[in-house]
CSV table of C-alpha atoms in Angstrom, one decimal:
chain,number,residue,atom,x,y,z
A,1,UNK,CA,31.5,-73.3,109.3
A,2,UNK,CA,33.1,-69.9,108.7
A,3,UNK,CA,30.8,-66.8,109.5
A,4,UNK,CA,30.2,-64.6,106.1
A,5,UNK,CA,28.9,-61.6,105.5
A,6,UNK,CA,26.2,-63.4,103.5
A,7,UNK,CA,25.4,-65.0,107.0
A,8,UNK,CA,25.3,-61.6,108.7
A,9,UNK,CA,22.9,-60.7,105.9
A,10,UNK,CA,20.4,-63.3,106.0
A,11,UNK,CA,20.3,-62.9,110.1
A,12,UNK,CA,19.7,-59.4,110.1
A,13,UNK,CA,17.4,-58.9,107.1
A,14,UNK,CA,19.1,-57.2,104.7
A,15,UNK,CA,21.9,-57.2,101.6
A,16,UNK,CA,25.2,-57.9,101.3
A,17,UNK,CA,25.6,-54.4,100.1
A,18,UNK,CA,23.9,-52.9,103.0
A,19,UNK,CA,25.9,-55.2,105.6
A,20,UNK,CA,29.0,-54.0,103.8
A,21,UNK,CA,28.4,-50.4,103.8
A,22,UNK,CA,27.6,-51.1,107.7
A,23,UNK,CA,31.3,-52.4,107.9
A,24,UNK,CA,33.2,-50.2,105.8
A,25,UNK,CA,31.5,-47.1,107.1
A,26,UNK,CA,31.2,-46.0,104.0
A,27,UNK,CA,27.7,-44.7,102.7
A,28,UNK,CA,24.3,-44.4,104.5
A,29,UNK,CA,22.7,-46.6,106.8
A,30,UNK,CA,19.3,-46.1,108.3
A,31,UNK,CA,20.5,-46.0,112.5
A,32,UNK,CA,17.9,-49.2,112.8
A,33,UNK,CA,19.5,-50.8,109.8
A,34,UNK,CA,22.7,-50.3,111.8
A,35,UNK,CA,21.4,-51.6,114.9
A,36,UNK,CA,20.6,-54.7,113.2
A,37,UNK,CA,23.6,-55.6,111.3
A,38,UNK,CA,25.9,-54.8,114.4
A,39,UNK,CA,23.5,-57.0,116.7
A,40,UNK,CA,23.8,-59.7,114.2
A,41,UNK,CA,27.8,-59.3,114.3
A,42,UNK,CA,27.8,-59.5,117.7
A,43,UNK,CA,24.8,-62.7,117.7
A,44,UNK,CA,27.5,-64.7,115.1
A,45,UNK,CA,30.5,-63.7,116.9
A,46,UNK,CA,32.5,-62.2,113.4
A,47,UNK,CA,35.1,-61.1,112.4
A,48,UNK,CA,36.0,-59.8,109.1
A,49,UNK,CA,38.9,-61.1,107.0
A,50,UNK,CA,40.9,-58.1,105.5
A,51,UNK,CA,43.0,-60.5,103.1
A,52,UNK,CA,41.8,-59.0,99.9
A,53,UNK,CA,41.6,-55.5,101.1
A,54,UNK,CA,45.5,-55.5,102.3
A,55,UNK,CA,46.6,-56.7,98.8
A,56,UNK,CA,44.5,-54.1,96.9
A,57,UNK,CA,45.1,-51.5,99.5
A,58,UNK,CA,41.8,-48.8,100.3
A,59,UNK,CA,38.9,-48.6,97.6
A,60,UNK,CA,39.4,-46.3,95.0
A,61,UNK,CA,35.4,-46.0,94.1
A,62,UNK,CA,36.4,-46.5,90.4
A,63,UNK,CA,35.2,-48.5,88.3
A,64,UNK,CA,36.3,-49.0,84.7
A,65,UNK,CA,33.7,-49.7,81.6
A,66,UNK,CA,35.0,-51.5,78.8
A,67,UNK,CA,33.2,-51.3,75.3
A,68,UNK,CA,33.6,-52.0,71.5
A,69,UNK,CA,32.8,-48.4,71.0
A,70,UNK,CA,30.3,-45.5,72.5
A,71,UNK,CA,29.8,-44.4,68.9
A,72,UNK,CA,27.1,-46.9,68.5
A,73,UNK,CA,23.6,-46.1,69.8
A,74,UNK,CA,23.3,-49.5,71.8
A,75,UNK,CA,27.0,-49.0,73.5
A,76,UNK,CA,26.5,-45.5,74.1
A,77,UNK,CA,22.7,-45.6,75.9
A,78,UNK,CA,24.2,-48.7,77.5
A,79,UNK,CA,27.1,-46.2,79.0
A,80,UNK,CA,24.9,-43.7,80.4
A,81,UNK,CA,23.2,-46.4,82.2
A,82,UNK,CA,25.5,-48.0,83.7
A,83,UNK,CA,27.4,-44.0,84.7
A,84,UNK,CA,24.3,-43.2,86.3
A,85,UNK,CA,23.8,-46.5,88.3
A,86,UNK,CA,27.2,-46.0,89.4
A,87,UNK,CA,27.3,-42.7,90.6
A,88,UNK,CA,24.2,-43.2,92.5
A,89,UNK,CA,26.2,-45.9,94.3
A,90,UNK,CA,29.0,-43.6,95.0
A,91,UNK,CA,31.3,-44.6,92.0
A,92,UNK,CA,33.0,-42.8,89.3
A,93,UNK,CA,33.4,-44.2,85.9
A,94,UNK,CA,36.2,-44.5,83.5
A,95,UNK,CA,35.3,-44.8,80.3
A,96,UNK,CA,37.2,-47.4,77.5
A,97,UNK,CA,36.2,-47.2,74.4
A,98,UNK,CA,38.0,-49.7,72.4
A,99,UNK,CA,37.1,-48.8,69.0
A,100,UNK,CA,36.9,-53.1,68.5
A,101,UNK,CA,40.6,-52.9,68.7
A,102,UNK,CA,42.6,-56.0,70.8
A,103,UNK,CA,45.6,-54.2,71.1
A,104,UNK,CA,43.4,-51.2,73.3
A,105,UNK,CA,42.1,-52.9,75.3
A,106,UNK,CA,44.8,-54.3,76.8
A,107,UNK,CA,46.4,-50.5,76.9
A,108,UNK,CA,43.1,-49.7,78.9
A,109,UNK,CA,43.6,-52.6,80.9
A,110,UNK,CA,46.9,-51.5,81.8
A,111,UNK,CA,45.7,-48.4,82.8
A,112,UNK,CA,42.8,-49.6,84.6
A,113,UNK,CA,45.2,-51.1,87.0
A,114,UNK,CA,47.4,-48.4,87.4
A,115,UNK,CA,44.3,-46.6,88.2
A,116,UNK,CA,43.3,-49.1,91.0
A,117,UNK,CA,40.0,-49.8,89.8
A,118,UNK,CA,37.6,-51.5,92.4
A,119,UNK,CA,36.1,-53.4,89.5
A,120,UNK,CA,35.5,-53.8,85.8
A,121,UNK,CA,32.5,-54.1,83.9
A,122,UNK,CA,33.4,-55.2,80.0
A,123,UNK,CA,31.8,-55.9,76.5
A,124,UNK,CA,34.8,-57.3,75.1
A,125,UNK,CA,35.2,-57.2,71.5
A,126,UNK,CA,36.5,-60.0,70.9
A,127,UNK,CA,36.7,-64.0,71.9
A,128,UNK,CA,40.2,-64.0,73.5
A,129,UNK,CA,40.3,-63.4,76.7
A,130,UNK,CA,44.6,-63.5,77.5
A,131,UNK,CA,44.6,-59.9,77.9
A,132,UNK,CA,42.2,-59.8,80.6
A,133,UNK,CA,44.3,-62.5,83.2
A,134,UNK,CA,46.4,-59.3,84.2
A,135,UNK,CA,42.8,-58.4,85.8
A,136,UNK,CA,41.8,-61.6,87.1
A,137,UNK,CA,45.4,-62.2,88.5
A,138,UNK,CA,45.0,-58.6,90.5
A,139,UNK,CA,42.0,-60.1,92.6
A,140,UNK,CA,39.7,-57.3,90.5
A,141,UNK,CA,36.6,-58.5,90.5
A,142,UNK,CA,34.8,-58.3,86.5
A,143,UNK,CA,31.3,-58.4,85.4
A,144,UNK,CA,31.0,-59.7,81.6
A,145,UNK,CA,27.9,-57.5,79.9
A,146,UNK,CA,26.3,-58.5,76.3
A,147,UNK,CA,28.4,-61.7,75.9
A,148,UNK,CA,30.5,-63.7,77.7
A,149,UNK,CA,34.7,-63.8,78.9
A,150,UNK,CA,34.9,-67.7,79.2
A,151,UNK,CA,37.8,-68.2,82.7
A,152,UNK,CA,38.0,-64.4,83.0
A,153,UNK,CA,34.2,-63.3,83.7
A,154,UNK,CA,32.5,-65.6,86.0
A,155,UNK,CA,29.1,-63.1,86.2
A,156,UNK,CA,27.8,-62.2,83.0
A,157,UNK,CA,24.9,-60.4,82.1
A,158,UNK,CA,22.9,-60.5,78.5
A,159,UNK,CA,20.1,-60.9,76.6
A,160,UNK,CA,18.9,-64.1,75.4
A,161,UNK,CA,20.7,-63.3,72.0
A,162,UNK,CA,20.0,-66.5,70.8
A,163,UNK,CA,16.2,-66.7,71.0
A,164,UNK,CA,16.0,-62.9,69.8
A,165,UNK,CA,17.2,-64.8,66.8
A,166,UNK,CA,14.5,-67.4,66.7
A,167,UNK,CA,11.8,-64.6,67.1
A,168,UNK,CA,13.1,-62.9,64.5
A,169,UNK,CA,12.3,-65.7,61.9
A,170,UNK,CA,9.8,-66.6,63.4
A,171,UNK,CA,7.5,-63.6,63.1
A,172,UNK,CA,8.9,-63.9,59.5
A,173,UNK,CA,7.9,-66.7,58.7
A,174,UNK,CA,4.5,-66.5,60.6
A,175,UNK,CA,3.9,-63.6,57.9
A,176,UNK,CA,4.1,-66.1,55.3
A,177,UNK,CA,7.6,-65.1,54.5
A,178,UNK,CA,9.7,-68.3,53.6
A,179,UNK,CA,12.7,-66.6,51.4
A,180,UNK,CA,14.6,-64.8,54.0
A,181,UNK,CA,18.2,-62.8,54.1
A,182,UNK,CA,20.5,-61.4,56.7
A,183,UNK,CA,22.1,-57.7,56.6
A,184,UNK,CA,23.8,-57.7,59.6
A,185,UNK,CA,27.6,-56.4,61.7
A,186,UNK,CA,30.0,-57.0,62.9
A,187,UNK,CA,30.8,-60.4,61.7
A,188,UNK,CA,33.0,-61.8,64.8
A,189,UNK,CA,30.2,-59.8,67.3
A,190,UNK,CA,29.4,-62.9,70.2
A,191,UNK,CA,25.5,-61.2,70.2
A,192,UNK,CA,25.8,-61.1,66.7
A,193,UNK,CA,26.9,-64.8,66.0
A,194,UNK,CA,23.9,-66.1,68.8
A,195,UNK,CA,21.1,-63.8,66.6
A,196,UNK,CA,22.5,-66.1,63.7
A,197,UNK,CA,22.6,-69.2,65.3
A,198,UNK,CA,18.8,-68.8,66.1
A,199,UNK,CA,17.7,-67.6,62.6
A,200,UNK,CA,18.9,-70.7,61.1
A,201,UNK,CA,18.1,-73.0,63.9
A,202,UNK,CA,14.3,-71.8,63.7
A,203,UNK,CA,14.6,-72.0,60.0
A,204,UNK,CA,15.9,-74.9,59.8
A,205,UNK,CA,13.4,-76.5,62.4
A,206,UNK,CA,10.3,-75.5,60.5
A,207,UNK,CA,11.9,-76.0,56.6
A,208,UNK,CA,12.7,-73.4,55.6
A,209,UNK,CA,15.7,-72.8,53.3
A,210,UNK,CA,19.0,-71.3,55.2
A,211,UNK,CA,19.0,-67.2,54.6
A,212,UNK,CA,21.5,-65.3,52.4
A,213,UNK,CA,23.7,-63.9,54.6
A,214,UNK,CA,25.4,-60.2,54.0
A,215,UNK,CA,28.0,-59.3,56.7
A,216,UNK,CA,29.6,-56.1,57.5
A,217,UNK,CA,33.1,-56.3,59.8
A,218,UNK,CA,31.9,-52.6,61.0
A,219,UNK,CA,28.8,-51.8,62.9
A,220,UNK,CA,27.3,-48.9,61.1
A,221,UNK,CA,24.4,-47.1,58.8
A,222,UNK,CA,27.7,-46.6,56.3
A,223,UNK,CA,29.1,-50.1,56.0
A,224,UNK,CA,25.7,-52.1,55.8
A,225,UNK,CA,23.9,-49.5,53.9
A,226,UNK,CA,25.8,-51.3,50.8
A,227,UNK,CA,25.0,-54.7,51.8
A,228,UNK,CA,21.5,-54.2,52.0
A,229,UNK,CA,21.4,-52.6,48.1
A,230,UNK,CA,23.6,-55.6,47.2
A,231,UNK,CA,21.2,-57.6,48.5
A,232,UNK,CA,18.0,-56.1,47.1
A,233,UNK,CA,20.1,-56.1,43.9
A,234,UNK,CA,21.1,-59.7,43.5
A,235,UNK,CA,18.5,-62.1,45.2
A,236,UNK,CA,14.5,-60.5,44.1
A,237,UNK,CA,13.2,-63.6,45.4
A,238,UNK,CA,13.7,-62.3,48.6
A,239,UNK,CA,10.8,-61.1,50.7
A,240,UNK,CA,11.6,-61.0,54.3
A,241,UNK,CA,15.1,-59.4,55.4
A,242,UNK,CA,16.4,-59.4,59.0
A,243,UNK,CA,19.2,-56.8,60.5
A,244,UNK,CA,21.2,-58.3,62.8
A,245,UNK,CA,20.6,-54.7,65.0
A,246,UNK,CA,18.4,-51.6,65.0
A,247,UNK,CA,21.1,-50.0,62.9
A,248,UNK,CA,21.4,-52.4,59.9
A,249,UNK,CA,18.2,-53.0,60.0
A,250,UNK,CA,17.2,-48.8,59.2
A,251,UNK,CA,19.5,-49.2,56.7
A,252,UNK,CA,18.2,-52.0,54.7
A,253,UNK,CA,14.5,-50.1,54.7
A,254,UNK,CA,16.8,-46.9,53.3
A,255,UNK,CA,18.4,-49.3,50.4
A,256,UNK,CA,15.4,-51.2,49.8
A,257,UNK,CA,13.4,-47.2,49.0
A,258,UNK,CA,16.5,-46.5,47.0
A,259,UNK,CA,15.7,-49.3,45.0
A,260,UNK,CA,12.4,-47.9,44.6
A,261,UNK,CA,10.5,-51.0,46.5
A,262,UNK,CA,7.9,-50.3,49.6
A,263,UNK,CA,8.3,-51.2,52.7
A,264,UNK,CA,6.2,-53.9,53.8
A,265,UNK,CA,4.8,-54.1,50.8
A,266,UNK,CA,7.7,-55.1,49.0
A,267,UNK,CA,10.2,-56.8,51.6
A,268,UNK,CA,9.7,-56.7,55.5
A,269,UNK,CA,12.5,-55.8,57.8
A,270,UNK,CA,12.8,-56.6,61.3
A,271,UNK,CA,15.6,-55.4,63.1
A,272,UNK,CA,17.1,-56.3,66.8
A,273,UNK,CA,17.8,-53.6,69.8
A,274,UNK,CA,14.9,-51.1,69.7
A,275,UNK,CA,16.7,-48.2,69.7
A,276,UNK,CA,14.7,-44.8,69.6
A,277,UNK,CA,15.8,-44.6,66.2
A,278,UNK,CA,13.6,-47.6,65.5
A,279,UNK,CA,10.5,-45.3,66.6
A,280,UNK,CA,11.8,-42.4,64.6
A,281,UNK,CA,12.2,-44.7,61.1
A,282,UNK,CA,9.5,-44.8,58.1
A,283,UNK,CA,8.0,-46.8,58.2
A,284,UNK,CA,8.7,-47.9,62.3
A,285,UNK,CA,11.1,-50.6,62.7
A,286,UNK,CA,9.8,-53.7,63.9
A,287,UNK,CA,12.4,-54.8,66.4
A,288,UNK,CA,13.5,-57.2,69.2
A,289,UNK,CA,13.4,-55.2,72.3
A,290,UNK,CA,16.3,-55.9,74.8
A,291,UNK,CA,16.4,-54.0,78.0
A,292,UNK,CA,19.3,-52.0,77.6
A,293,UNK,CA,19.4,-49.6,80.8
A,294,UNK,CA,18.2,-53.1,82.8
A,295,UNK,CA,20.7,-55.0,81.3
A,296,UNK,CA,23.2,-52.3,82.5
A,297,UNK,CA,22.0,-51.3,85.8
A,298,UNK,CA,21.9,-55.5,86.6
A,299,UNK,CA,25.5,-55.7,85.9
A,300,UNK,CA,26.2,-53.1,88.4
A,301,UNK,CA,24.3,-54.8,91.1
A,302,UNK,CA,26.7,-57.7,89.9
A,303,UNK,CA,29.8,-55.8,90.4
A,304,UNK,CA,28.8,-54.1,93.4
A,305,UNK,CA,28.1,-57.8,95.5
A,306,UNK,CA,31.5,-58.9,94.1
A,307,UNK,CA,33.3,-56.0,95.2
A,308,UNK,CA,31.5,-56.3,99.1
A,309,UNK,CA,32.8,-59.7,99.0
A,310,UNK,CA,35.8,-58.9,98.4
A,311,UNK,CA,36.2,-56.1,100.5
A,312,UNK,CA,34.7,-57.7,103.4
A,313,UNK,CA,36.3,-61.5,103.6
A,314,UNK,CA,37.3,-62.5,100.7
A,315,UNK,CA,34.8,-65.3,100.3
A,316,UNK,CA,33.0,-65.8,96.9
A,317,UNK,CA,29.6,-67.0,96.0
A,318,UNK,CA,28.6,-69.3,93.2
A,319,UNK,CA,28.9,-67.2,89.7
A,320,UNK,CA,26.2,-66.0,88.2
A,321,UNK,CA,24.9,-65.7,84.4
A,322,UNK,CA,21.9,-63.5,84.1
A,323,UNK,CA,20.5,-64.2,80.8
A,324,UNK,CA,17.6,-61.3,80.1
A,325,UNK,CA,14.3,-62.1,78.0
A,326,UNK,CA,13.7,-60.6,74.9
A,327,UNK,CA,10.3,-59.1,73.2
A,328,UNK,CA,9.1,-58.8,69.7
A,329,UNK,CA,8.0,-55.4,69.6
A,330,UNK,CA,5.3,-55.1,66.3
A,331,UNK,CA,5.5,-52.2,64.6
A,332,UNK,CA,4.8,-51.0,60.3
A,333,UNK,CA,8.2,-52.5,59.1
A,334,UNK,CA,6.5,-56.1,59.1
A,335,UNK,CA,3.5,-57.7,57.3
A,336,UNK,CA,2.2,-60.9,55.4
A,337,UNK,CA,4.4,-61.9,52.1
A,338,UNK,CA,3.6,-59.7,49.2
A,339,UNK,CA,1.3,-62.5,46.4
């Protein structure tokens, strides 16, 4: 059996990422630490493969980030957490913002190799993944963050989208509510199209008649905003109205005032992030809590083992998909259907 640095690891008690630093002589290591991994070496008799460091040449310490669009509160708080996990690791970050356009990311991705990234973390937009095998052809290792990249993206990292979903009607329903509808954005959002997939499931499951759905293509106060009034407008026998985010969510409870209704009174809105905003609100959001900055800082750790790896000998564990819990966080948006 080939010696790893996984097997150099487990021997001396510590991480890949420590055993890796030991090898590459880059960042610190404790002198003990260093005594351990080096005895180890010596105890398994290895030596390191530099296959995949000859054919990407020296590490860069760059990593590139990949998102629909910093704009939005969940993409941009997700940002700063993954920055700041980086640099404390000794990275630097480029920044992509794609503004949910296919045609930039693959200019990013063509800069991101002319930069000679170590690795890429990306929330792709979008379901096609063709733009991203220039990537996966250059040996760069990529972490998938907030929804899958099916043959591109063998770590992923997300919520469980799909039962946020199922809480969301639930607690609904558990409130008596049983004529529900959906403000939500954008339509062809992965995240987005799991929260759905759970609202109807559970409503389906206990009886309860499928939701009016009103979707936005853009994620924002402005384009939902309208949807929410058009709602309000058009279907009164609604009691119970879910935002597909925080964002959609605040603006239903705005259109549903405009209308000169009360919230809970009136309608109940639940909403899906917990943002600050959703603190900030009247009356406060009730929300599914996802853990952003955990979400981001996990797909860093991710990253980080695959770029060892790689670095090191080349040799890949199994992939892994880290799918994060969800909580339903109470708060004054919510109460029992109004009699």
């Amino acid at each position: 059996m080939t010696t790893s640095i996984r097997h150099i690891a487990k021997l001396a008690g510590t991480s890949v990422s420590s055993v890796s630093r030991v090898l590459n002589n880059s960042g610190y290591a404790s002198p003990e630490l260093r005594e351990r991994v080096e005895s180890a070496i010596r105890t398994l008799n290895y030596t390191p493969s530099k296959g995949a460091r000859m054919l990407r040449g020296a590490p860069s310490r760059m990593i590139g980030l990949m998102l629909p669009s910093i704009d939005v509160p969940f993409f941009g708080i997700l940002a700063h957490a993954i920055e700041q996990e980086l640099f404390q690791r000794g990275y630097q970050t480029l920044i992509c913002s794609t503004a949910e356009n296919m045609e930039h990311e693959a200019r990013y991705i063509s800069m991101l190799l002319s930069q000679r990234v170590d690795g890429v973390i990306v929330a792709s937009a979008f379901g096609s993944t063709e733009h991203f095998e220039a990537l996966h052809e250059a040996h760069i290792p990529i972490v998938a963050i907030d929804r899958e990249l099916p043959g591109i993206a063998g770590d992923a990292v997300m919520a469980d989208h799909e039962e946020g979903g199922r809480m969301m009607a639930r607690h609904l329903i558990e409130l008596g509510h049983r004529k529900i509808g959906i403000v939500g954005a954008p339509a062809h959002s992965q995240p987005v199209q799991l929260r759905l997939r759970g609202i109807k499931e559970e409503m389906a499951e206990r009886g309860i008649a499928p939701p009016a759905i009103f979707m936005a293509e853009e994620h924002s106060f402005a384009a939902t905003y309208p949807l929410a009034k058009q709602l309000v407008a058009s279907r009164p026998e609604m009691t119970g109205i879910i935002g597909t985010t925080d964002i959609s969510a605040i603006a239903t409870i705005h259109a549903v005032q405009d209308h000169g209704f009360s919230v809970p009174r009136d309608y109940s809105v639940i909403g899906f992030d917990d943002l600050p905003e959703a603190a900030y609100v009247f009356p406060r959001l009730t929300t599914i809590a996802q853990p952003i900055r955990g979400v981001g800082e996990q797909a860093v750790r991710q990253l980080e083992a695959l770029i060892d790896e790689d670095q090191v000998d080349g040799e890949r564990r199994m992939n892994t998909f880290i799918k994060v819990p969800v909580t339903l966080i109470r708060r004054d948006s919510t109460g029992p259907v109004r009699t």
